[in-house]
Coordinates of C-alpha atoms and ligand atoms in Angstrom, one line a residue:
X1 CA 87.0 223.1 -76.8
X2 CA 88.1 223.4 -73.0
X3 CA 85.6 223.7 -69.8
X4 CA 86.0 227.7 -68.5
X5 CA 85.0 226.7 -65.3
X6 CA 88.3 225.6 -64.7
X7 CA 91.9 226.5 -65.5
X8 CA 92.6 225.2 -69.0
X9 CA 95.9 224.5 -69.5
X10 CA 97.9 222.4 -66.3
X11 CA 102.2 222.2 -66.4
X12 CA 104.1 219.9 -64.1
X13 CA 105.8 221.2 -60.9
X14 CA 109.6 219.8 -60.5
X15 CA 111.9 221.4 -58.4
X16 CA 109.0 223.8 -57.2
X17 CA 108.5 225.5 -60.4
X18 CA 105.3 225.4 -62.4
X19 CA 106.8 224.3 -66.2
X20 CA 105.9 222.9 -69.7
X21 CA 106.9 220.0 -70.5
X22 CA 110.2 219.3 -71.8
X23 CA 109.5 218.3 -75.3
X24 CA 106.4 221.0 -75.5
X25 CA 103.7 217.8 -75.4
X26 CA 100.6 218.1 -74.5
X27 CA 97.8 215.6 -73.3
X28 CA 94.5 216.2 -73.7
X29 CA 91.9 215.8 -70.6
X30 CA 88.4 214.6 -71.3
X31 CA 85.1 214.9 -69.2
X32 CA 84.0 211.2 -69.0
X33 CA 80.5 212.5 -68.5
X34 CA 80.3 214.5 -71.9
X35 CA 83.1 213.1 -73.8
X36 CA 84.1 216.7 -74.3
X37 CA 87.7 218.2 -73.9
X38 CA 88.3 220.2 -71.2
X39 CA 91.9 221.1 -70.4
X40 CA 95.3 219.9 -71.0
X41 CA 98.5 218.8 -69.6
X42 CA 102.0 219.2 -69.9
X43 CA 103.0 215.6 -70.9
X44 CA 105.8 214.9 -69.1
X45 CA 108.5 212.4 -70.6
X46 CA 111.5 210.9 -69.7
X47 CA 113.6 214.2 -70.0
X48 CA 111.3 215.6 -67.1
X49 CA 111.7 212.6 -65.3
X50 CA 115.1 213.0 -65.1
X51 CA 114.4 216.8 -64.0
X52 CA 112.2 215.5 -61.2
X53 CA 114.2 213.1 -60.1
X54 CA 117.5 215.3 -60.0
X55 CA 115.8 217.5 -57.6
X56 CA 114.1 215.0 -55.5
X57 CA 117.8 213.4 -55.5
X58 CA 119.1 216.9 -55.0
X59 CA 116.8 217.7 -52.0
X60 CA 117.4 214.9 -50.4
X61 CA 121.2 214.6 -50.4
X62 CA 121.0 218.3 -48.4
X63 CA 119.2 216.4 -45.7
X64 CA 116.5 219.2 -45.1
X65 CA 114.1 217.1 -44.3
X66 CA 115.3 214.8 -42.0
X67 CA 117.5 217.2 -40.3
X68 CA 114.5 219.3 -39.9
X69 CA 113.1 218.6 -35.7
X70 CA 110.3 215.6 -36.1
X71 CA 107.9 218.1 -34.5
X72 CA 108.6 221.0 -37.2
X73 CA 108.2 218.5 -40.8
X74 CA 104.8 217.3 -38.7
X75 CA 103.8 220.8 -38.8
X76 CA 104.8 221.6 -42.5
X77 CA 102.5 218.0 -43.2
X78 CA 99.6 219.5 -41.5
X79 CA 100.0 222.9 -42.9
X80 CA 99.9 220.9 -46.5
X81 CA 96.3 219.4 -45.1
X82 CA 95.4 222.8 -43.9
X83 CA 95.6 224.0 -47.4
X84 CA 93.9 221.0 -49.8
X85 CA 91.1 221.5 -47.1
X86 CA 90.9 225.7 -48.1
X87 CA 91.0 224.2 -51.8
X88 CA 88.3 221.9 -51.3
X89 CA 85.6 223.2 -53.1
X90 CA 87.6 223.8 -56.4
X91 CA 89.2 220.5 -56.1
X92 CA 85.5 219.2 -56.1
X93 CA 84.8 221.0 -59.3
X94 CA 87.9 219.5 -60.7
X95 CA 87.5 216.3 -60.1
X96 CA 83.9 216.1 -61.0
X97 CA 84.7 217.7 -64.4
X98 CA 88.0 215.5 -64.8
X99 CA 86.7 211.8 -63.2
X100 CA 82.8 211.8 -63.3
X101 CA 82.4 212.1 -59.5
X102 CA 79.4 213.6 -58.2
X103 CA 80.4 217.1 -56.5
X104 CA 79.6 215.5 -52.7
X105 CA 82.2 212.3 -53.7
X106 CA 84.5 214.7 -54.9
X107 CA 84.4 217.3 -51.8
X108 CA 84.8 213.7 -49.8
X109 CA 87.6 212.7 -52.0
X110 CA 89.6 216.5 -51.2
X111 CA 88.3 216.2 -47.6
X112 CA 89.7 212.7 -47.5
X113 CA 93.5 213.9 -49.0
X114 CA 93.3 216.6 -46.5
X115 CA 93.0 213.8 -43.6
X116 CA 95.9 211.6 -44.9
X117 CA 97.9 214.9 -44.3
X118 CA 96.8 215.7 -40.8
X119 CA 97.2 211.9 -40.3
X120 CA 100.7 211.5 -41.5
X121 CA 101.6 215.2 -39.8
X122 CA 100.6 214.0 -36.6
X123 CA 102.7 211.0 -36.5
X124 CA 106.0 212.6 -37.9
X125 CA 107.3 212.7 -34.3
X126 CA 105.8 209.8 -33.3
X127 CA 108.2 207.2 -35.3
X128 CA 111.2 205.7 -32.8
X129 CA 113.8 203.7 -33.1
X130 CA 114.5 201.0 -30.4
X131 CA 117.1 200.3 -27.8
X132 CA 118.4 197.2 -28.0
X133 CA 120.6 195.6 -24.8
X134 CA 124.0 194.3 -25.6
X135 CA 125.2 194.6 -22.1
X136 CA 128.3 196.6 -20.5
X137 CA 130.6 198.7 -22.8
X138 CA 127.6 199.3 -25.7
X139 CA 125.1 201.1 -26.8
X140 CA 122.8 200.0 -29.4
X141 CA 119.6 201.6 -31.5
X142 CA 117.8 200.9 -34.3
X143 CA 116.5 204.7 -36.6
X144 CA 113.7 204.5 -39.3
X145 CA 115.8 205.9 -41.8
X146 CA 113.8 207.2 -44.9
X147 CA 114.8 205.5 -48.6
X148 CA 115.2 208.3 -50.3
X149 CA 114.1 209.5 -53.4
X150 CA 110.1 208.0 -53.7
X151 CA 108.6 207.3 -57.2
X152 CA 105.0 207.1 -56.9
X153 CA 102.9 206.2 -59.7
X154 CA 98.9 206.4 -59.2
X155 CA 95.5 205.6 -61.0
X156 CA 92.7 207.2 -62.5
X157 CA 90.4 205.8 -60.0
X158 CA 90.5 207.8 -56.7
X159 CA 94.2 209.9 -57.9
X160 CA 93.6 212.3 -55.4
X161 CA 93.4 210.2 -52.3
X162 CA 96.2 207.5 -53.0
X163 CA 98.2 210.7 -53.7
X164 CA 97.8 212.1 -50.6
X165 CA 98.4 208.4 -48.8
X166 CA 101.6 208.2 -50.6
X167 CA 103.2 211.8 -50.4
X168 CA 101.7 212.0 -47.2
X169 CA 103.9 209.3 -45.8
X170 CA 106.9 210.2 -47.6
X171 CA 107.3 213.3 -46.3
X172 CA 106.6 212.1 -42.7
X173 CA 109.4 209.5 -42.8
X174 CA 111.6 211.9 -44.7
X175 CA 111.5 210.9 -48.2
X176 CA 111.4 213.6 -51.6
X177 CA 108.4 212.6 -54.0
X178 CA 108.1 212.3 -57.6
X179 CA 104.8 211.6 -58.1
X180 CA 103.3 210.5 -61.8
X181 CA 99.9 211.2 -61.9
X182 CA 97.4 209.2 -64.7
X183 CA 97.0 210.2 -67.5
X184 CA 93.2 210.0 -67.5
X185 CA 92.3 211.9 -64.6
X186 CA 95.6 214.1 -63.4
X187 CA 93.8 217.5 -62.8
X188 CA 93.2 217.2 -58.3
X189 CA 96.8 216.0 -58.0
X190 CA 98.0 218.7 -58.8
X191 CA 96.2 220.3 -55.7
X192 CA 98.6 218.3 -54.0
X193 CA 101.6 220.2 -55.4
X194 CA 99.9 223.7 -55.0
X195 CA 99.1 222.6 -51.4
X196 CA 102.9 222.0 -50.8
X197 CA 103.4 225.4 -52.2
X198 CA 101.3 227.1 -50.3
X199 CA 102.5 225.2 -47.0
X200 CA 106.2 226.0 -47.5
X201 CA 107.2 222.6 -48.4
X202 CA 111.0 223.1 -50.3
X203 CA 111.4 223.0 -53.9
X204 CA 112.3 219.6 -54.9
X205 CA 110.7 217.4 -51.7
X206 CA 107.3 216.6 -54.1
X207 CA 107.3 216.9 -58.0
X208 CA 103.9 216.0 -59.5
X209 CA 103.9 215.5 -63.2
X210 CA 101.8 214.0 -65.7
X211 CA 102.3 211.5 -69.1
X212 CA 101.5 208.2 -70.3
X213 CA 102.7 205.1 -68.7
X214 CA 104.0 203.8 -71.3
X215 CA 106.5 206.4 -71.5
X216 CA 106.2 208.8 -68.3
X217 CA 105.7 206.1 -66.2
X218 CA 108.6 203.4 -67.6
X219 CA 111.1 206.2 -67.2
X220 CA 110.2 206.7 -63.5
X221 CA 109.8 203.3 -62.6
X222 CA 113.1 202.4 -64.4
X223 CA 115.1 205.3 -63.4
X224 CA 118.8 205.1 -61.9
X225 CA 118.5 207.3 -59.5
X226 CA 115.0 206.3 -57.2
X227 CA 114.9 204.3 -53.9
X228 CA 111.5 203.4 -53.7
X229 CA 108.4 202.4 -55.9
X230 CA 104.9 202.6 -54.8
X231 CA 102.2 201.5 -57.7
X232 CA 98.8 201.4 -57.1
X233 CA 97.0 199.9 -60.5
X234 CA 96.9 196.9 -62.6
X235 CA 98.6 193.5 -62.0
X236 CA 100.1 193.6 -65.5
X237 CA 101.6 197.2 -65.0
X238 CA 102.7 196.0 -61.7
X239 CA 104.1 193.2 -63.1
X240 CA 106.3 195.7 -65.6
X241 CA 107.3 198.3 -62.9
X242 CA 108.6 194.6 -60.6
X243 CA 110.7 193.4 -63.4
X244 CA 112.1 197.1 -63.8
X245 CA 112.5 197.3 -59.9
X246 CA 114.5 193.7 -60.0
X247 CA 117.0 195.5 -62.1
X248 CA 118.4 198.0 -59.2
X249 CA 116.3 195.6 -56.3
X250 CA 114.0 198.1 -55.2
X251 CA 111.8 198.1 -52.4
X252 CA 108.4 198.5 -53.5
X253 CA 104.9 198.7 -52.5
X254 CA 102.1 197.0 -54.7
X255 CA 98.5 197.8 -54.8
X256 CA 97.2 196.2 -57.1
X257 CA 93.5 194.9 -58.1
X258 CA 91.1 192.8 -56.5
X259 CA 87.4 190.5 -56.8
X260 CA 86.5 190.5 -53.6
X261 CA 83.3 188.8 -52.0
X262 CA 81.1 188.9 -49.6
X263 CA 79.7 185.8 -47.8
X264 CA 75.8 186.2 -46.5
X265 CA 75.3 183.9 -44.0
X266 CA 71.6 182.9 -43.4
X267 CA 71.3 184.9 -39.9
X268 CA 72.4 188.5 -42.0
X269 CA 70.6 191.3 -41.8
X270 CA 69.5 191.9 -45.4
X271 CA 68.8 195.3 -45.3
X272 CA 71.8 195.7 -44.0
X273 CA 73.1 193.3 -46.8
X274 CA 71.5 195.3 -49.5
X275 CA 72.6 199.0 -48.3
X276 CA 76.1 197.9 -48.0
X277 CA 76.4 196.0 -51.9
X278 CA 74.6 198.7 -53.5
X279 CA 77.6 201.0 -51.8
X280 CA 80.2 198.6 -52.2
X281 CA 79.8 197.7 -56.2
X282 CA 78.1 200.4 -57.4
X283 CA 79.7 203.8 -55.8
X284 CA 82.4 205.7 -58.2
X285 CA 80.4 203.5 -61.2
X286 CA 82.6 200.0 -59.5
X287 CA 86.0 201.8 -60.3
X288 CA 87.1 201.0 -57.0
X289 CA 90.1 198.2 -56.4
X290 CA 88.3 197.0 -53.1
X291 CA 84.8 196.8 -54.3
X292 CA 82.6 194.2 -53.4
X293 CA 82.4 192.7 -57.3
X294 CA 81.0 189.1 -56.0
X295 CA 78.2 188.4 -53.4
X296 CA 78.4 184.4 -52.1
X297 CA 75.0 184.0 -50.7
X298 CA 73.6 181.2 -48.8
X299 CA 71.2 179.2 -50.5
X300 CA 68.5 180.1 -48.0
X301 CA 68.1 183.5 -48.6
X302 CA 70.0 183.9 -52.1
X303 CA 66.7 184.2 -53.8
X304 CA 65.1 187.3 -52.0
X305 CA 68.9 188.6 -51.9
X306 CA 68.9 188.1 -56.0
X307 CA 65.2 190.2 -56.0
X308 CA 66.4 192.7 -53.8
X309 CA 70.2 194.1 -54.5
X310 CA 68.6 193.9 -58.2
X311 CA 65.6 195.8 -57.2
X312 CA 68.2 198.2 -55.8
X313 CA 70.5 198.4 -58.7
X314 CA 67.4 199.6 -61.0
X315 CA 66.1 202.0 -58.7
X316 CA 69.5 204.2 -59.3
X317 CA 70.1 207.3 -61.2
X318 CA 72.7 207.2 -63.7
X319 CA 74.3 210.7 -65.3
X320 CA 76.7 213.1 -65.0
X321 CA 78.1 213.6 -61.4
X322 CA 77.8 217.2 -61.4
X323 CA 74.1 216.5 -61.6
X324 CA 74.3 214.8 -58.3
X325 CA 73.3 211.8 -59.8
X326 CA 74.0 208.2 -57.8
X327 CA 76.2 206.9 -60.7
X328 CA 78.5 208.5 -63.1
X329 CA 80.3 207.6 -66.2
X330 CA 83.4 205.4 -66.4
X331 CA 86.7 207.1 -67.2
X332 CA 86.7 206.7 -71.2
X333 CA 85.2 205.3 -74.0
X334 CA 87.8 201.8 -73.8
X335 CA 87.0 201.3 -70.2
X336 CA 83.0 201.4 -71.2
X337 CA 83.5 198.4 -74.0
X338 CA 85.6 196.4 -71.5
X339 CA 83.0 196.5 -69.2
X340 CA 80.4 195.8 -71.8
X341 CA 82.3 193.2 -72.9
X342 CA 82.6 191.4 -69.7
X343 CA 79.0 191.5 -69.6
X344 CA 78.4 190.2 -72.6
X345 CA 80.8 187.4 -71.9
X346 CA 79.1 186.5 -68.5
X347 CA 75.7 185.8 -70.5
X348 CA 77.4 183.7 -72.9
X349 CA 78.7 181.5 -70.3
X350 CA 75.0 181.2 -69.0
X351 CA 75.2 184.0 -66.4
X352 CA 71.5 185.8 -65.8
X353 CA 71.9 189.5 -65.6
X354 CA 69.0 189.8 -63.4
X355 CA 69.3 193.9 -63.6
X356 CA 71.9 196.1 -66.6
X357 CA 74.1 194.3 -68.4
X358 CA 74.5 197.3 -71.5
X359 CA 75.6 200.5 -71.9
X360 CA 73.8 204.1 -71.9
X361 CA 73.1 205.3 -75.0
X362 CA 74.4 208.9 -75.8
X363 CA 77.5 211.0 -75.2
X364 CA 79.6 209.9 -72.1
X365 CA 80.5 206.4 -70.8
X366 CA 77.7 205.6 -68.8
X367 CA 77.1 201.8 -67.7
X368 CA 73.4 200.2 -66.0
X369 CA 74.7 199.2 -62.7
X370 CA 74.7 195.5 -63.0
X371 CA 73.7 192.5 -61.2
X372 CA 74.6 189.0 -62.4
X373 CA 73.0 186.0 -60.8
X374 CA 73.9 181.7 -61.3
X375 CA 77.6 182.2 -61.5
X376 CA 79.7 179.5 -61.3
X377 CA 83.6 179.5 -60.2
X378 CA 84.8 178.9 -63.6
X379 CA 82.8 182.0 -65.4
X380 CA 85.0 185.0 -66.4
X381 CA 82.7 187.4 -64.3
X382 CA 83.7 185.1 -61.0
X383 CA 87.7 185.4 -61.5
X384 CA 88.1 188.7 -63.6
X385 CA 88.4 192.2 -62.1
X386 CA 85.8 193.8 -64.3
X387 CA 86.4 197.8 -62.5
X388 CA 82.9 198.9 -63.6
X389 CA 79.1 198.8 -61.7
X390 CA 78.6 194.7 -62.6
X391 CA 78.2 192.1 -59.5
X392 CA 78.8 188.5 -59.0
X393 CA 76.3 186.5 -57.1
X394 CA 77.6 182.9 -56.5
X395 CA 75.2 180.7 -54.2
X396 CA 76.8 178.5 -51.5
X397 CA 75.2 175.6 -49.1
X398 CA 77.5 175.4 -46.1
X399 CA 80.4 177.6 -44.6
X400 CA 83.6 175.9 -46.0
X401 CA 82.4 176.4 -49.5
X402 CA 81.3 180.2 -49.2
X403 CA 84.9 180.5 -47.8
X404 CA 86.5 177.8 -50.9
X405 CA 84.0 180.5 -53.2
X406 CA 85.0 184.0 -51.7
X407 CA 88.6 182.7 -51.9
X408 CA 88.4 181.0 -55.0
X409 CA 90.5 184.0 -57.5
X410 CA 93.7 185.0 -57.6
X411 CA 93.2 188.0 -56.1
X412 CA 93.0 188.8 -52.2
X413 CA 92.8 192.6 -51.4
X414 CA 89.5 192.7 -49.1
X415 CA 86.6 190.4 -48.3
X416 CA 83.3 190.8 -46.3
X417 CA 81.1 188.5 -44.0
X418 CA 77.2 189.3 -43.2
X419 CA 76.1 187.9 -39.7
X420 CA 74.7 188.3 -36.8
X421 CA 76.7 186.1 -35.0
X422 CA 80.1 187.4 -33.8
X423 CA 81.0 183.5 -33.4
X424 CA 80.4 183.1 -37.8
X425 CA 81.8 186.5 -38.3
X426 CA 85.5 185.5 -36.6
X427 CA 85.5 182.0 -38.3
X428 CA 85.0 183.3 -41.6
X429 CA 87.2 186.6 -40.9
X430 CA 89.9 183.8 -39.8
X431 CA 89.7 181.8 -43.1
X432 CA 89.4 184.6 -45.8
X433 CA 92.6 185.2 -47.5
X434 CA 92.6 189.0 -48.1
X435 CA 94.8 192.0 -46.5
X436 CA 90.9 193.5 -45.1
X437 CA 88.0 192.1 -43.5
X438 CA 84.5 193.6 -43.7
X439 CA 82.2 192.5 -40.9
X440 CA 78.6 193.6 -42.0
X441 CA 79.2 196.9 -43.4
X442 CA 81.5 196.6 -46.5
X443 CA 84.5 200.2 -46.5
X444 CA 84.1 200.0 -42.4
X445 CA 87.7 201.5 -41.9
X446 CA 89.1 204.9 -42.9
X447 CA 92.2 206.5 -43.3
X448 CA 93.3 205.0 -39.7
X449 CA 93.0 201.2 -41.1
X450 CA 95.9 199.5 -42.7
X451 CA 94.8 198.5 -46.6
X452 CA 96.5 196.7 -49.4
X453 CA 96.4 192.6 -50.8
X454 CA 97.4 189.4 -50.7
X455 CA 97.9 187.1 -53.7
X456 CA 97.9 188.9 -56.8
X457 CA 96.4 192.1 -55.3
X458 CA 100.0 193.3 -54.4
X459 CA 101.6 193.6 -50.9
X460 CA 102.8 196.8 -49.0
X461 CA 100.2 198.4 -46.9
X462 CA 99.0 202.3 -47.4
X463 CA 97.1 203.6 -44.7
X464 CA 97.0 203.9 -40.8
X465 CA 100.4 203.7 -39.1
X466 CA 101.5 200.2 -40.7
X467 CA 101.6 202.2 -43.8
X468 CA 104.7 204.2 -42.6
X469 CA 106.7 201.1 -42.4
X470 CA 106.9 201.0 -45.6
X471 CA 108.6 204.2 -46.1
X472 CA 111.8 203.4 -43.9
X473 CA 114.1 201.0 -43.7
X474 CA 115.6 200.2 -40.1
X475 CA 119.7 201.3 -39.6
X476 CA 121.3 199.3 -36.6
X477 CA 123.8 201.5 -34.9
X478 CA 126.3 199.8 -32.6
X479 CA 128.3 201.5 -30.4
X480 CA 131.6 200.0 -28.6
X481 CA 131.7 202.2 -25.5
X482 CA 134.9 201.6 -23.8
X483 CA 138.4 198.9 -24.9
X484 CA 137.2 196.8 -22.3
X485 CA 133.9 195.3 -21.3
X486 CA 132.5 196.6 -18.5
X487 CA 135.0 199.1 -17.5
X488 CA 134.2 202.6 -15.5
X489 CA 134.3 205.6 -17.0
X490 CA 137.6 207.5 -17.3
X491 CA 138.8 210.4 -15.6
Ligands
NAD1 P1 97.1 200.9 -64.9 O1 98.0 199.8 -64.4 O2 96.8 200.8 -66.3 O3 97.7 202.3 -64.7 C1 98.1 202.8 -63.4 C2 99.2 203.8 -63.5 O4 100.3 203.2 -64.1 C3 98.8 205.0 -64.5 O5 99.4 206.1 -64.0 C4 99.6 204.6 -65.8 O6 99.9 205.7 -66.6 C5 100.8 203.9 -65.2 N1 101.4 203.0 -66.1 C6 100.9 202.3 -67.2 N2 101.8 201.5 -67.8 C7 103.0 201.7 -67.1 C8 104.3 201.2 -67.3 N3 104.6 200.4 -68.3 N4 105.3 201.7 -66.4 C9 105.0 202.5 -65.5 N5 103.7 203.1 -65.3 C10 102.7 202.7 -66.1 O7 95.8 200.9 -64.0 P2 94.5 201.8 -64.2 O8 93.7 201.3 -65.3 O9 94.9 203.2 -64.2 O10 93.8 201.5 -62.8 C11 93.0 200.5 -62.6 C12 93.7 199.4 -61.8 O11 94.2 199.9 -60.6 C13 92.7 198.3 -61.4 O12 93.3 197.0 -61.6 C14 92.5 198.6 -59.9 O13 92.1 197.5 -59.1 C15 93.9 199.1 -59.5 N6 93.8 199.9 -58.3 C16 94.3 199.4 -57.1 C17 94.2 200.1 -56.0 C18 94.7 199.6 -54.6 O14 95.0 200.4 -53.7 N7 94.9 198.3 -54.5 C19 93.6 201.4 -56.0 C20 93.0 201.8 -57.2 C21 93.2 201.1 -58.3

């Protein structure tokens, strides 16, 4: 059975050609929401990585890209956000029938690609070398020069937008693309590749395909022939794609997972407090890298915060996203008994769940949004990224603990501080080892703010203008002028 709403059947696009894949495999795509089939993909394997990559490499090596004027490849970027923003509305569909979003996440979600586009476009002519003073007789500059050939390898999570950060910035700086998208949500990012159509973008500058990282994926990452990783996923499949990258010492960005806190300081707003956990664990069903998974709550006010954020958590709708409901399924059936599982495992180890804790009966994957209260440092629900709707609340009597608590995991992507006093709000923001700070509204940044981790979460930054300093490596050109230092010109 395949959904008719949307196109059934989805090929890879390498060297601006639409095609099968190379052994005839196909994958099938789920609805998380029903548990129903509802497309499929090419799967792509290592024969069409090589494909991809030969005309990434190809495209690259005739220098169309960064030979086009600064001001030009910014326009082609924009006219690529021009388009995902006219495909909006069917990217919605697609992702809502693909991921579990609701129809207003996923319109955000397309709206939000389109953005990194204009972004990225805009800057294009904006990156300059430097000038640097070796007195009489030389002339010396530095030029972002791009890597090359960019393998980009993305999650199930939010595919569409860390798509768009990543091609986005390639292209700016000058780089070709091969992107692989996951395997259990690949239908928007292939908007991406249409939207490159569309825009003019040359055959072979961005190849989108999809197949299983095991396979897919290790051929990509491992491949002779790329110049640059960026991963956004798990530590472990980090850890692989490293150890693959050490081979040919690749320069690569990491984003990888996180379980990060917030600390509620006494003075907090807790309204404020409340709106801003509910949106931080428990939008996209928790399948977010820099969700809030752990609350550290002063003991003053932890017990009304306990009452209300579960109060909160039980007054949400769960069900399908395209019924608009608050929150959706998670991806498959395996991510759904993780999840349970670390529930399970939190109340063993004398955790309360004070709101969830189980499953939804019935077809889909659907979790209770989940609110754990009395956990201690040393419980598997404090440390472990759990990627569903399930929070942490850890109690704390004065300021150096809340920061020992909140930084207290391997992990170190974001962190957030609830206060009314700017004085608390820097001290803490000082002390909290993470790559982002939330000050009393947890997400407060966009597409403009630097993002990625610390620790275990990875390093690399996506996002805002840092993020294109990732994408090219600085060439020092010296020039000797004259034979002689300081001598006139000739003639
Ligand atoms: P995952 O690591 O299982 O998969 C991520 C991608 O890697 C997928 O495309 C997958 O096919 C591919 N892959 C798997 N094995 C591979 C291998 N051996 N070689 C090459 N590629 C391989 O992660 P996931 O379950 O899809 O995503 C959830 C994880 O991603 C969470 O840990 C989450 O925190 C993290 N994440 C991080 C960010 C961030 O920006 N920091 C954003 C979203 C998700």
């Amino acid at each position: 059975m395949t959904d008719t709403r949307i196109k059934t059947y989805w090929q890879n696009y390498i060297g601006g050609r639409w095609i099968d894949a190379a052994e005839g495999g196909r994958i099938a795509i789920e609805n998380p929401a029903t548990g129903e089939q509802i497309a499929e993909v090419a799967r792509a394997t290592r024969a069409d990585v090589d494909l991809a990559v030969a005309a990434a490499r190809a495209r690259f090596k005739a220098r169309t890209l960064i030979d086009m004027r600064p001001m030009t490849r910014g326009r082609m970027v924009l006219e690529i956000g021009r388009q995902m923003e006219l495909l909006a509305d069917e990217i919605a569909l697609v992702e809502c029938l693909d991921n579990g979003k609701t129809l207003g996440g996923a319109k955000n979600e397309a709206m939000a690609a389109s953005r990194y586009f204009t972004y990225y476009g805009g800057a294009t002519d904006k990156l300059e070398g430097r000038m640097i003073p070796l007195g009489a007789g030389y002339v010396d500059y530095t030029v972002p020069a791009p890597f090359g050939v960019s393998a980009q390898i993305v999650p199930w999570n939010f595919p569409l937008q860390i798509a768009a950060r990543s091609v986005a910035c390639a292209l700016a700086t000058g780089n070709c693309v091969v992107l692989k998208s996951p395997e259990l949500s690949p239908l928007s990012c292939y908007f991406i590749a249409e939207a490159c159509e569309r825009a003019g973008v040359p055959a072979g500058a961005v190849n989108i395909l999809c197949g299983y990282g095991h396979d897919c994926g290790a051929a990509l990452a491992s491949h002779p022939d790329i110049d640059h990783i960026v991963f956004t996923g798990s530590v472990k499949t980090g850890q692989n794609i490293l150890r693959a990258a050490a081979e040919r010492v690749l320069p690569c960005i990491m984003e990888l997972g996180g379980k990060s806190a917030g600390i509620v300081f006494p003075d907090a707003d807790l309204d404020q407090v409340t709106a801003s956990t509910a949106a931080g664990i428990f939008s996209n069903a928790g399948q977010v890298c820099s969700a809030q998974s752990r609350l550290v709550v002063h003991r003053k006010v932890h017990a009304e915060m306990v009452e209300r954020i579960a109060a909160k958590a039980a007054s949400l709708s769960i069900g399908p996203g395209i019924e608009g409901k608050d929150i959706g399924p998670l991806i498959s059936g395996p991510q759904l008994d993780k999840v349970e599982a670390f529930c399970l495992a939190a109340e063993q180890q004398g955790a309360q769940a004070v709101s969830g804790g189980r499953r939804l009966g019935g077809p889909g994957h659907f979790m209770q949004p989940t609110v754990f209260a009395g956990v201690t440092p040393d419980m598997t629900i404090a440390r472990e990224e759990v990627f569903g709707p399930v929070l942490a609340i850890q109690i704390f009597d004065d300021p150096e603990q809340a920061i020992e608590l909140a930084n207290g995991t391997e992990y170190g992507l974001c962190a957030g501080v609830y206060t009314k006093d700017l004085r608390t709000a820097h001290w803490a923001a000082d002390r909290l080892v993470a790559g982002q700070v939330f000050v009393n509204e947890w997400f407060a940044g966009g597409v403009e703010t630097p993002f990625g981790g610390t620790k275990r979460s990875g390093y690399g930054r996506e996002k805002g203008q840092e993020a294109l300093l990732n994408y090219v490596q600085t060439k020092n050109i010296g020039i000797r002028l004259d034979s002689g230092a300081g001598g006139r010109p000739g003639g």
